[in-house]
Coordinates of N, CA and C in Angstrom, one line a residue:
M1459 N 0.8 -1.2 0.0 CA 0.0 0.0 0.0 C 0.9 1.2 0.0
S1460 N 0.4 2.2 -0.7 CA 1.1 3.5 -0.7 C 0.9 4.3 0.6
K1461 N 1.8 5.3 0.8 CA 1.6 6.1 2.0 C 0.3 6.9 2.0
T1462 N -0.1 7.3 0.8 CA -1.4 8.0 0.6 C -2.6 7.1 1.0
T1463 N -2.6 5.9 0.6 CA -3.6 4.9 0.9 C -3.7 4.7 2.4
V1464 N -2.5 4.4 3.0 CA -2.5 4.2 4.4 C -3.0 5.4 5.2
R1465 N -2.6 6.6 4.8 CA -3.0 7.8 5.4 C -4.5 8.0 5.3
A1466 N -5.1 7.7 4.1 CA -6.5 7.8 3.9 C -7.3 6.8 4.8
L1467 N -6.7 5.6 5.0 CA -7.4 4.7 5.9 C -7.3 5.1 7.3
Q1468 N -6.2 5.7 7.7 CA -6.1 6.2 9.1 C -7.1 7.3 9.3
V1469 N -7.2 8.2 8.4 CA -8.2 9.3 8.5 C -9.6 8.8 8.6
T1470 N -9.9 7.9 7.7 CA -11.3 7.3 7.7 C -11.6 6.6 9.0
A1471 N -10.6 5.8 9.6 CA -10.8 5.1 10.8 C -11.0 6.1 12.0
A1472 N -10.2 7.2 12.0 CA -10.4 8.2 13.0 C -11.7 8.9 12.9
L1473 N -12.2 9.2 11.7 CA -13.5 9.9 11.6 C -14.6 8.9 12.0
A1474 N -14.5 7.6 11.7 CA -15.5 6.6 12.1 C -15.5 6.6 13.6
A1475 N -14.4 6.6 14.3 CA -14.4 6.5 15.7 C -15.0 7.8 16.3
L1476 N -14.8 8.9 15.8 CA -15.4 10.2 16.3 C -16.9 10.1 16.1
V1477 N -17.4 9.7 14.9 CA -18.8 9.7 14.7 C -19.5 8.7 15.6
G1478 N -18.9 7.5 15.8 CA -19.4 6.5 16.7 C -19.4 7.0 18.1
G1479 N -18.4 7.6 18.5 CA -18.4 8.2 19.9 C -19.4 9.3 20.1
A1480 N -19.6 10.1 19.1 CA -20.7 11.1 19.2 C -22.1 10.5 19.3
A1481 N -22.3 9.4 18.5 CA -23.6 8.7 18.6 C -23.8 8.2 20.0
V1482 N -22.8 7.6 20.6 CA -23.0 7.1 21.9 C -23.3 8.2 22.9
V1483 N -22.6 9.3 22.8 CA -22.8 10.4 23.7 C -24.2 10.9 23.5
A1484 N -24.7 11.1 22.3 CA -26.0 11.6 22.0 C -27.1 10.7 22.6
S1485 N -26.9 9.4 22.4 CA -28.0 8.4 22.9 C -27.9 8.4 24.4
T1486 N -26.8 8.5 25.0 CA -26.7 8.5 26.5 C -27.3 9.8 27.0
A1487 N -27.0 10.9 26.4 CA -27.5 12.2 26.9 C -29.0 12.2 26.9
S1488 N -29.6 11.6 25.9 CA -31.1 11.7 25.8 C -31.7 10.9 26.9
A1489 N -31.0 10.0 27.5 CA -31.6 9.1 28.6 C -31.3 9.6 30.0
K1490 N -30.6 10.7 30.1 CA -30.2 11.2 31.4 C -31.2 12.2 32.0
D1491 N -30.9 12.6 33.2 CA -31.7 13.6 33.9 C -32.0 14.8 33.0
G1492 N -33.2 15.4 33.2 CA -33.5 16.5 32.4 C -34.4 16.2 31.2
Y1493 N -34.6 14.9 31.0 CA -35.5 14.5 29.9 C -36.5 13.5 30.4
E1494 N -37.7 13.5 29.7 CA -38.7 12.6 30.0 C -39.3 12.0 28.7
K1495 N -39.9 10.8 28.8 CA -40.5 10.1 27.7 C -41.9 10.7 27.5
C1496 N -42.2 11.2 26.3 CA -43.5 11.8 26.0 C -44.2 11.0 24.9
A1497 N -45.3 10.3 25.3 CA -46.0 9.5 24.3 C -47.2 10.3 23.7
G1498 N -47.5 9.9 22.5 CA -48.7 10.5 21.8 C -48.3 11.7 20.9
V1499 N -47.1 12.1 20.9 CA -46.7 13.3 20.1 C -45.7 13.0 19.0
A1500 N -45.2 11.7 18.9 CA -44.2 11.4 17.9 C -44.8 11.3 16.5
R1501 N -44.2 11.7 15.5 CA -44.6 11.5 14.1 C -44.2 10.1 13.7
A1502 N -44.9 9.7 12.6 CA -44.6 8.3 12.1 C -43.1 8.2 11.8
H1503 N -42.5 7.1 12.2 CA -41.1 6.8 12.0 C -40.2 7.7 12.7
M1504 N -40.6 8.5 13.7 CA -39.8 9.4 14.4 C -39.7 9.2 15.9
N1505 N -40.2 8.0 16.3 CA -40.2 7.7 17.8 C -38.8 7.4 18.2
D1506 N -38.6 7.4 19.5 CA -37.2 7.2 20.1 C -37.0 5.7 20.4
C1507 N -37.9 4.9 20.8 CA -37.6 3.5 21.1 C -38.9 2.7 21.1
A1508 N -38.7 1.4 21.5 CA -39.7 0.4 21.4 C -41.0 0.6 22.1
T1509 N -42.0 0.0 21.7 CA -43.3 -0.1 22.3 C -43.8 -1.5 22.2
K1510 N -45.1 -1.8 22.6 CA -45.6 -3.1 22.5 C -45.8 -3.5 21.0
A1511 N -46.0 -2.5 20.2 CA -46.3 -2.7 18.7 C -45.0 -2.9 17.9
H1512 N -43.8 -2.4 18.3 CA -42.6 -2.5 17.5 C -41.4 -2.6 18.4
S1513 N -40.3 -2.9 17.8 CA -39.1 -3.2 18.6 C -38.1 -2.1 18.7
C1514 N -38.2 -1.0 18.0 CA -37.1 0.0 18.2 C -37.5 1.3 17.6
A1515 N -36.5 2.3 17.7 CA -36.7 3.6 17.2 C -37.0 3.7 15.7
G1516 N -37.9 4.6 15.4 CA -38.2 4.9 14.0 C -39.2 3.9 13.3
Q1517 N -39.8 3.1 14.2 CA -40.7 2.1 13.6 C -42.2 2.4 13.9
S1518 N -42.5 3.5 14.4 CA -43.9 3.8 14.6 C -44.6 4.0 13.2
A1519 N -45.8 3.5 13.1 CA -46.5 3.5 11.8 C -47.3 4.7 11.5
K1520 N -47.7 5.4 12.6 CA -48.6 6.6 12.4 C -48.3 7.7 13.3
D1521 N -48.7 8.9 12.9 CA -48.5 10.1 13.7 C -49.3 10.0 15.0
N1522 N -48.7 10.5 16.1 CA -49.4 10.7 17.4 C -49.9 9.3 17.9
D1523 N -49.2 8.3 17.6 CA -49.6 7.0 18.2 C -49.4 7.1 19.7
P1524 N -50.5 6.7 20.5 CA -50.4 6.9 21.9 C -49.4 6.0 22.6
E1525 N -48.9 5.0 21.9 CA -47.9 4.1 22.5 C -46.4 4.6 22.2
S1526 N -46.2 5.3 21.1 CA -44.9 5.7 20.7 C -44.5 7.0 21.4
W1527 N -43.2 7.1 21.8 CA -42.8 8.2 22.5 C -41.5 8.8 22.0
V1528 N -41.2 10.0 22.4 CA -39.9 10.7 22.2 C -39.4 11.3 23.5
Y1529 N -38.1 11.5 23.6 CA -37.5 12.2 24.7 C -37.8 13.7 24.5
V1530 N -38.2 14.4 25.5 CA -38.4 15.9 25.5 C -37.8 16.4 26.8
P1531 N -37.4 17.6 26.9 CA -36.9 18.2 28.2 C -38.0 18.1 29.2
T1532 N -37.6 17.7 30.4 CA -38.6 17.6 31.5 C -39.5 18.8 31.7
G1533 N -40.8 18.5 31.8 CA -41.8 19.5 32.0 C -42.4 20.0 30.6
T1534 N -41.8 19.5 29.5 CA -42.3 19.9 28.2 C -43.6 19.1 27.8
C1535 N -43.6 17.8 28.1 CA -44.6 16.9 27.6 C -46.0 17.4 28.0
A1536 N -46.1 17.9 29.3 CA -47.4 18.3 29.8 C -47.9 19.6 29.0
K1537 N -47.0 20.3 28.3 CA -47.4 21.5 27.6 C -47.8 21.2 26.2
I1538 N -47.6 19.9 25.7 CA -47.9 19.6 24.3 C -49.2 18.9 24.2
A1539 N -50.1 19.4 23.4 CA -51.4 18.8 23.2 C -51.3 17.3 22.9
G1540 N -51.9 16.5 23.6 CA -51.9 15.0 23.4 C -50.7 14.3 24.0
G1541 N -49.8 15.1 24.6 CA -48.7 14.4 25.2 C -49.0 13.8 26.6
T1542 N -48.4 12.6 26.8 CA -48.5 11.9 28.1 C -47.2 11.4 28.5
V1543 N -46.8 11.8 29.7 CA -45.5 11.3 30.3 C -45.5 9.8 30.5
V1544 N -44.5 9.1 30.0 CA -44.4 7.7 30.2 C -43.4 7.5 31.3
K1545 N -43.7 6.6 32.3 CA -42.7 6.3 33.4 C -41.8 5.3 33.0

């Protein structure tokens, strides 16, 4: 392999590590204090995680499904029409 190819692979690996690390930080941050699960307000395919009807994020089939939820800042859900805090 040429020096250029090796360098390109090193840069690609470093970028992949940074992006992966950012994704872990983002997903961890959304589950920490200061956020609550708010059901009934998620748009189709925009929910944050599993319900009885599906296994993971982005799988809700309809807007405002009462089972599908998203993380919102604590205290926000009660201010959204149709929002219900999930424990």
